[in-house]
Coordinates of C-alpha atoms in Angstrom, one line a residue:
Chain A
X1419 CA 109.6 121.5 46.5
X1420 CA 112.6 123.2 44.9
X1421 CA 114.6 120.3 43.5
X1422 CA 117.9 122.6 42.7
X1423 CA 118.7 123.2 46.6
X1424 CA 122.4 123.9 47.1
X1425 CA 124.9 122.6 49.6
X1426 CA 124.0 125.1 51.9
X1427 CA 120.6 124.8 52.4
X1428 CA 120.9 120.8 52.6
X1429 CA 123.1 121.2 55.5
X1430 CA 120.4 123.3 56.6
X1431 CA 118.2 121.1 55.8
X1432 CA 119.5 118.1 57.0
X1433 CA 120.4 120.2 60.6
X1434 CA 116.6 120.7 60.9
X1435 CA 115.7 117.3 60.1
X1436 CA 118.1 116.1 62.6
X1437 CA 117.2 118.3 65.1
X1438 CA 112.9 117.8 64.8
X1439 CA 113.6 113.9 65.2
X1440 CA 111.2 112.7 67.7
X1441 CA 112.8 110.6 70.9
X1442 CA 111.3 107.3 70.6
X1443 CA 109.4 105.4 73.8
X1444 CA 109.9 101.8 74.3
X1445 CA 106.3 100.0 75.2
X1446 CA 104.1 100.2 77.9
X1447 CA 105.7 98.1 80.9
X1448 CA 109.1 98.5 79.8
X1449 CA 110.1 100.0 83.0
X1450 CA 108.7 97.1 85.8
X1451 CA 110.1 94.5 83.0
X1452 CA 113.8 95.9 83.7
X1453 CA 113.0 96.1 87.4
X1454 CA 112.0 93.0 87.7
X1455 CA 115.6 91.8 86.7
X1456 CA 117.6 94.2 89.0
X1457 CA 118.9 93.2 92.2
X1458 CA 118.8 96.2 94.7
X1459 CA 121.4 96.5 97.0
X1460 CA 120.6 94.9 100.7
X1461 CA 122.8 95.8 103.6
X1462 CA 125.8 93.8 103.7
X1463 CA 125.2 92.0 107.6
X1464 CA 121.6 90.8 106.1
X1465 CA 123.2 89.5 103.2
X1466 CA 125.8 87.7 105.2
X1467 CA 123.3 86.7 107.8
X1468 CA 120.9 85.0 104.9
X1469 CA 123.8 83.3 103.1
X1470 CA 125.1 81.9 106.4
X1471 CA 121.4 80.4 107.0
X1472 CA 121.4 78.8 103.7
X1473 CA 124.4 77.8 104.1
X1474 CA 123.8 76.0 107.4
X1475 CA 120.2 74.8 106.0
X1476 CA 121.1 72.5 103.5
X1477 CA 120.6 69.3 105.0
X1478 CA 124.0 67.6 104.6
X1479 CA 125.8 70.5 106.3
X1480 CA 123.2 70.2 109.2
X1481 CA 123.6 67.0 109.8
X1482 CA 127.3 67.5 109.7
X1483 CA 127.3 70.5 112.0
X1484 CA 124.9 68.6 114.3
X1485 CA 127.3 65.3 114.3
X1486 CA 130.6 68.2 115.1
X1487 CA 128.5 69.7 117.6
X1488 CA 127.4 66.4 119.3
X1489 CA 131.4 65.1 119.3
X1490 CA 132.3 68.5 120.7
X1491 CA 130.2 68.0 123.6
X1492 CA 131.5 64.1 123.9
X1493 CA 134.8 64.7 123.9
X1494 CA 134.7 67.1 126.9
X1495 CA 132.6 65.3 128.8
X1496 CA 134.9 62.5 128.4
X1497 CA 137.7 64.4 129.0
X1498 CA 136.2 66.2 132.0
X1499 CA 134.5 63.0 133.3
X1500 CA 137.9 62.2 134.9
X1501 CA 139.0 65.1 136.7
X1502 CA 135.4 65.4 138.0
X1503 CA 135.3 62.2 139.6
X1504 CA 138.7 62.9 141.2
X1505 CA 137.3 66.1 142.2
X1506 CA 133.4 64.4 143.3
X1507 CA 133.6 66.0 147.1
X1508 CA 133.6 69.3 146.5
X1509 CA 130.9 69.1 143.9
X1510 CA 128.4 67.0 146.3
X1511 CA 129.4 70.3 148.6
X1512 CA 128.9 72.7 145.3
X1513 CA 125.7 71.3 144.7
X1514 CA 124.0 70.7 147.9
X1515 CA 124.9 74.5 148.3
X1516 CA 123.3 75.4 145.2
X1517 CA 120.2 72.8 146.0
X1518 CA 120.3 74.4 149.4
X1519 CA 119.9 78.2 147.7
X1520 CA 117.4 77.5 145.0
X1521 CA 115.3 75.3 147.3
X1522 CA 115.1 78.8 150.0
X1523 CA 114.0 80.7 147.3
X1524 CA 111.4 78.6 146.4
X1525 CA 110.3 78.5 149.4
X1526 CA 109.8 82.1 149.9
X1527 CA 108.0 82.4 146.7
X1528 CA 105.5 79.7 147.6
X1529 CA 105.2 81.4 150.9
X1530 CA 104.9 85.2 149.3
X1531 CA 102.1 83.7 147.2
X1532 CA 100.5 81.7 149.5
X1533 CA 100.2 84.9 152.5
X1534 CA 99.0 87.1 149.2
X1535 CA 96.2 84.7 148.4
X1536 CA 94.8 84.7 151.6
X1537 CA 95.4 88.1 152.5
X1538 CA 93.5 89.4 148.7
X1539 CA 90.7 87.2 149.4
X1540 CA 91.4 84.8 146.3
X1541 CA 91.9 81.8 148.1
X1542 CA 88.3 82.1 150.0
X1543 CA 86.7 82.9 146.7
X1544 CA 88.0 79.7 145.4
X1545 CA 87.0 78.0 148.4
X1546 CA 83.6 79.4 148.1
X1547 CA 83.2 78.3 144.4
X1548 CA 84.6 75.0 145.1
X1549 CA 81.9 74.9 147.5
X1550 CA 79.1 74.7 145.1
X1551 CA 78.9 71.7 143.0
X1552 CA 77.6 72.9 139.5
X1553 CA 78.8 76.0 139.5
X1554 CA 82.5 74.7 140.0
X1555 CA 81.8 72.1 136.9
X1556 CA 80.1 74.8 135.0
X1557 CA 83.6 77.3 135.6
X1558 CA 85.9 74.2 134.2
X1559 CA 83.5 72.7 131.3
X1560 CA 83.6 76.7 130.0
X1561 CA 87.3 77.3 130.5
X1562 CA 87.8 74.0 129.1
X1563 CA 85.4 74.5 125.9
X1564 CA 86.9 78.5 125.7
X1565 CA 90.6 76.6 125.8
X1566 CA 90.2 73.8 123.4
X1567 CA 88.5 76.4 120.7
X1568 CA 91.0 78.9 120.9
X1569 CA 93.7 76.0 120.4
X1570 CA 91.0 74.8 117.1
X1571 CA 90.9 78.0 115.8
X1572 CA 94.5 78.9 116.1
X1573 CA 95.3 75.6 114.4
X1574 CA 93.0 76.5 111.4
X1575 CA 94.4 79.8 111.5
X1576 CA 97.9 78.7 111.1
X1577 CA 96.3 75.8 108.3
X1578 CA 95.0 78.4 105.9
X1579 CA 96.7 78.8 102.9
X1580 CA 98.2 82.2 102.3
X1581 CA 97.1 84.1 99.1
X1582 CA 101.1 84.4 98.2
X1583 CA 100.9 80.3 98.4
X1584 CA 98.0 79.9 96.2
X1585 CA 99.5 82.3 94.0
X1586 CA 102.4 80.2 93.8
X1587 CA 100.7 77.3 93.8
X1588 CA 99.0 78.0 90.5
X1589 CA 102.4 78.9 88.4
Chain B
X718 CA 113.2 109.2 102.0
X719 CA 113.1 111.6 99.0
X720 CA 110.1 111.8 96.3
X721 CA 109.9 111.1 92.7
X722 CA 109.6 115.0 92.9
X723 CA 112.7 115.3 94.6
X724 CA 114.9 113.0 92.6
X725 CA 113.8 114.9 89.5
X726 CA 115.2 118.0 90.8
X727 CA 118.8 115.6 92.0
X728 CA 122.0 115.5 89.4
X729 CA 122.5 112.2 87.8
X730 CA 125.6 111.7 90.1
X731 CA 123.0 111.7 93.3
X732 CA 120.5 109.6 91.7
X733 CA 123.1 107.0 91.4
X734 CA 124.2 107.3 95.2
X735 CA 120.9 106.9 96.5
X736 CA 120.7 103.9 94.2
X737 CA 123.7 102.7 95.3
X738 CA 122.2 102.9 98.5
X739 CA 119.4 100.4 98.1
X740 CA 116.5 103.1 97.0
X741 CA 114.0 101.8 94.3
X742 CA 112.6 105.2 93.3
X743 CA 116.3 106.4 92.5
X744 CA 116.4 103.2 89.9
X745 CA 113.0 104.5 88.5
X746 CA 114.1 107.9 87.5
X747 CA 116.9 106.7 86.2
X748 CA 115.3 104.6 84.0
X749 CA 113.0 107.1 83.9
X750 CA 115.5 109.6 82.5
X751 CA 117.4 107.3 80.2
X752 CA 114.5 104.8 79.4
X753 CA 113.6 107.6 75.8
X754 CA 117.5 108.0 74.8
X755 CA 118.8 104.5 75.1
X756 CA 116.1 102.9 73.4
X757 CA 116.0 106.2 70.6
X758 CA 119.7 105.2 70.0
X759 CA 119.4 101.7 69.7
X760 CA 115.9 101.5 67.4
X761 CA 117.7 103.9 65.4
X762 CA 121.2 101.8 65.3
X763 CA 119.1 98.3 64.7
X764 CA 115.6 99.4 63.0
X765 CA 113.2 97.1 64.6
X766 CA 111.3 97.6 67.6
X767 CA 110.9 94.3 69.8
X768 CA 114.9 93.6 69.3
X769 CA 115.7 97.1 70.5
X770 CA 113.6 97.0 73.4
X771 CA 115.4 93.6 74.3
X772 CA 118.5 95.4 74.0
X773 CA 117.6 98.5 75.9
X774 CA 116.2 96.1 78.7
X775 CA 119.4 94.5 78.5
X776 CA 121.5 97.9 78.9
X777 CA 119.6 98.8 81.6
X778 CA 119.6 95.6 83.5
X779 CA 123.7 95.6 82.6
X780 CA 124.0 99.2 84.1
X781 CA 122.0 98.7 86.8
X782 CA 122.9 95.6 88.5
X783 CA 126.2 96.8 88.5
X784 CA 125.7 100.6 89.8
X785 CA 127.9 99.2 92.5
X786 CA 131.1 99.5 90.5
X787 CA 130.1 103.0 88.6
X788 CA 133.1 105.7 88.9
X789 CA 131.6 109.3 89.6
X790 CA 134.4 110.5 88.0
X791 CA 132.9 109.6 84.8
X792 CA 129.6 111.1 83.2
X793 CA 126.6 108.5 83.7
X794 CA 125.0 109.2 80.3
X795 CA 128.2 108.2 79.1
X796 CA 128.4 105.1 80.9
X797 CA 125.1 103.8 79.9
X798 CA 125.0 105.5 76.1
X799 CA 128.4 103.2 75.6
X800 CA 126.9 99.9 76.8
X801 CA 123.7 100.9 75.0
X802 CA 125.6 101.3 71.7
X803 CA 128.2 98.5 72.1
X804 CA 124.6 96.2 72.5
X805 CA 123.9 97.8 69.4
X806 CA 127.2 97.3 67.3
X807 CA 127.2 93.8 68.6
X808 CA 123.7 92.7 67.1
X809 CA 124.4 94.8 64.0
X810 CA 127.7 92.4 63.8
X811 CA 125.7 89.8 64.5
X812 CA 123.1 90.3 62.3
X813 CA 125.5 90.4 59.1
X814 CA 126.7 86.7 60.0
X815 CA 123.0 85.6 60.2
X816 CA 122.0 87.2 57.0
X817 CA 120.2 84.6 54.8
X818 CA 119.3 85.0 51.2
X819 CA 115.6 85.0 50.6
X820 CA 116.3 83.6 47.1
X821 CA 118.1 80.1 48.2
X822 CA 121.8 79.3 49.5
X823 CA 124.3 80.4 47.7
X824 CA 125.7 76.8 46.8
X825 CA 122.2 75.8 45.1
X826 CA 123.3 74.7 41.6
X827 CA 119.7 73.7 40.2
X828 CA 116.0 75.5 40.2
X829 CA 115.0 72.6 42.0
X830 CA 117.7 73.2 44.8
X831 CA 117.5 76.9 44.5
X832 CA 113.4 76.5 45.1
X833 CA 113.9 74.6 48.1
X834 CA 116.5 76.4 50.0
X835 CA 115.0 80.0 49.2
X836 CA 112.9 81.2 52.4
X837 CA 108.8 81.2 52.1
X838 CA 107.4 84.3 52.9
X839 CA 103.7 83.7 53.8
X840 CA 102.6 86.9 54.2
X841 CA 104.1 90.3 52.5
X842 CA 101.1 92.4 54.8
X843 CA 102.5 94.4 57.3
X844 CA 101.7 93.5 61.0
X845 CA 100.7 96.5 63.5
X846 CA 104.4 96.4 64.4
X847 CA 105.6 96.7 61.2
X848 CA 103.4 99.7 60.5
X849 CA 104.3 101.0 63.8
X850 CA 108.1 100.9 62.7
X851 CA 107.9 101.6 59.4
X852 CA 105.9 105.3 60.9
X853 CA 108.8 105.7 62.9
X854 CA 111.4 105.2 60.5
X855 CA 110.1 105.8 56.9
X856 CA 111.0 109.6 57.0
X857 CA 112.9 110.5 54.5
X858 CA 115.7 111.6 57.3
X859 CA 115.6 107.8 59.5
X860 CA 116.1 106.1 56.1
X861 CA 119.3 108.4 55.2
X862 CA 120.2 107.4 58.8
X863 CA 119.4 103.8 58.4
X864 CA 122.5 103.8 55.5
X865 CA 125.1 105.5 57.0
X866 CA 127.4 103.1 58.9
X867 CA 127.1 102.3 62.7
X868 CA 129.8 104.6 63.7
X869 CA 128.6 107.7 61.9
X870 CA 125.3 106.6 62.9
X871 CA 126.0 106.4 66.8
X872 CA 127.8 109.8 66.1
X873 CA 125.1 111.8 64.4
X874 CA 122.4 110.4 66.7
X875 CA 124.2 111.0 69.9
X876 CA 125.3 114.8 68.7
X877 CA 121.8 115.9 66.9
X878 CA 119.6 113.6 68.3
X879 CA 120.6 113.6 71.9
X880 CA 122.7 117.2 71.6
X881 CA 125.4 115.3 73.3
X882 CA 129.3 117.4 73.3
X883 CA 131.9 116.0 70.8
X884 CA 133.7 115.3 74.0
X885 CA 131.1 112.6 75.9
X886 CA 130.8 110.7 72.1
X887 CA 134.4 110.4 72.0
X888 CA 134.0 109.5 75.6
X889 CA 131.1 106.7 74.7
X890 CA 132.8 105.5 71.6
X891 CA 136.1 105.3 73.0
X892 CA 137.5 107.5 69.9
X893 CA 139.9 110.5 69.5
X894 CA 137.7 113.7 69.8
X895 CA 139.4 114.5 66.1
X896 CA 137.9 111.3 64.3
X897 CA 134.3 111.9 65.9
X898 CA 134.9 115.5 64.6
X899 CA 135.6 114.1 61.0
X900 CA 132.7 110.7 61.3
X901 CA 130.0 114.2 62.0
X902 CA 131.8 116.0 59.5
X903 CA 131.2 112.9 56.6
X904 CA 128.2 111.5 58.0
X905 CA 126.6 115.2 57.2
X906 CA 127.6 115.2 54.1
X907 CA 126.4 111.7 53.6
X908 CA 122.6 112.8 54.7
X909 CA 123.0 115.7 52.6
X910 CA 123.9 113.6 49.7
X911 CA 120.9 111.1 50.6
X912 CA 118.7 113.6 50.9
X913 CA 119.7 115.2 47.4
X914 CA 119.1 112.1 45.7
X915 CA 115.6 111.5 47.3
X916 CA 114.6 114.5 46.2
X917 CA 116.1 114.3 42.4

């Protein structure tokens, strides 16, 4: 190497140096480590909606909202509870009317169901199962088994750990 | 929803809006883009590898979590090369106020006080790390770095390094364009003068 360079060819030199310096890579990782720390942006009525639940959650405020809710509901009944006793005719008339309604419709449905049983057949199926004995226990003992181990299995099913739980189970 | 293709081929400026908009991939290629420069400028401002990757992750984490309140107006390489060097300055700063004298506290009168406030080292060999870094920046050119100050450090690394303009360092460093003009100007001269000596 020629020790007597002159300012000229160290600029040059030191331009080149500069310039050949190789960008330097943080380590494997260092990406999902960073991303791991960022919060991404959610949609602001989710955000609202989620803050408002945990807001509402906690159990003091529950029990307080439950306790204004309940007094709400007090107060005008007790406030009501006056008016509607000076008013008690015409709500006997209101609600024998309404009774009067519902109970018709009722009625017609039972009636609709009834006329479409016997006019499908159904109802002298049933007749003719009911009929025989065994075969009528043998129907309910296997609905009842297929009932109660559909209710056993959905029970385990819901009992089952999740692999997210165990997961955090074993931090 | 575009590719990781796709958002190579996108501006900076649109990058950040899909960001902004909740994407994950448009947070990955910015980090992808920026991941090599931020942490090239801060090894190269604080000389040791596991504290500039915990200042790099801090940068990003800064710059990202708060994409909300970028201003397009300004460039985004300048917005994250300024909070990657101010992390930098700070921990150089820092590190001057921590400096401790391997050969005991300054107010030891005695040998005996001397010996037992000077730090043991137990082991002078150098770890994988340290032979990782000291490949990276034993050239002759990183150690004529390594002694310039931080400013004309962040200014030669940012204009030769990163072949930023004179305008987006000023920009970064919040300095007149004329004084990053002059800290390029001096801090060549000081390599050149570096360099001379190394090789006398």
């Amino acid at each position: 190497m020629d020790k007597q360079l002159d300012h000229s060819d160290l600029d040059a030199l030191v331009l080149r140096e500069l310039s050949s310096l190789p960008s330097l890579a943080p380590s494997r990782g260092f990406q999902d480590r960073v991303m791991a720390r960022v919060s991404l942006p959610r949609p602001v009525p989710l955000v609202l909606l989620q803050r408002a639940g945990a807001w509402i959650l906690q159990p003091h405020r529950a029990v307080a909202l439950a306790t204004a809710y309940a007094t709400c509901v007090l107060v005008t009944v007790l406030l009501a509870a006056p008016w509607v006793s000076a008013h008690a005719n015409f709500f006997t008339l209101a609600a024998s009317w309404v009774v009067g309604q519902v109970g018709g419709w009722l009625d017609a449905a039972a009636l609709a169901v009834a006329s479409w049983g016997v006019r499908s057949g159904v109802v002298s199926a049933l007749r003719a199962v009911a009929g025989t004995g065994p075969r009528l226990w043998a129907t309910v003992v296997t609905v009842t088994i297929a009932y109660a181990g559909s209710g056993y299995g959905l029970h385990v099913l819901l009992k089952a750990p999740r692999r997210s739980d165990e997961l955090a189970g074993t931090l | 929803m575009p590719t990781a293709k796709d958002l190579q081929a996108l501006s900076d400026r649109e990058v950040v809006e899909l960001a902004k908009a909740g994407k994950e991939a448009a947070y990955r290629e910015l980090l992808r883009r920026y991941e090599r420069p931020v942490f090239s400028l801060i090894y190269r401002m604080v000389r040791h590898r596991t504290l500039a990757e915990d200042l790099a992750q801090e940068t990003f984490i800064k710059v990202l979590n708060a994409l909300q309140t970028y201003r397009p107006e300004y460039k985004f390489s300048s917005w994250i090369f300024k909070i990657a060097n101010n992390a930098a300055i700070d921990q150089l700063r820092r590190r001057e106020l921590d400096t401790l004298s391997l050969d005991g506290a300054p107010d030891a009168r005695t040998a005996d006080e001397v010996a037992a406030t000077a730090l043991q080292v137990s082991d002078l060999a150098e770890s994988p790390l340290e032979e990782l870094e000291s490949r990276e920046t034993g050239s002759a050119i990183e150690q004529a770095i390594g002694r310039l100050r931080p400013e004309y450090r962040t200014c030669i690394l940012l204009r030769h390094v990163e072949g930023r303009s004179y305008e987006e360092i000023a920009e970064v460093m919040d300095l007149p364009l004329g004084t990053v003009k002059t800290y390029i100007h001096r801090a060549r001269l000081e390599l050149r003068e570096y360099l001379a000596d190394l090789r006398t």
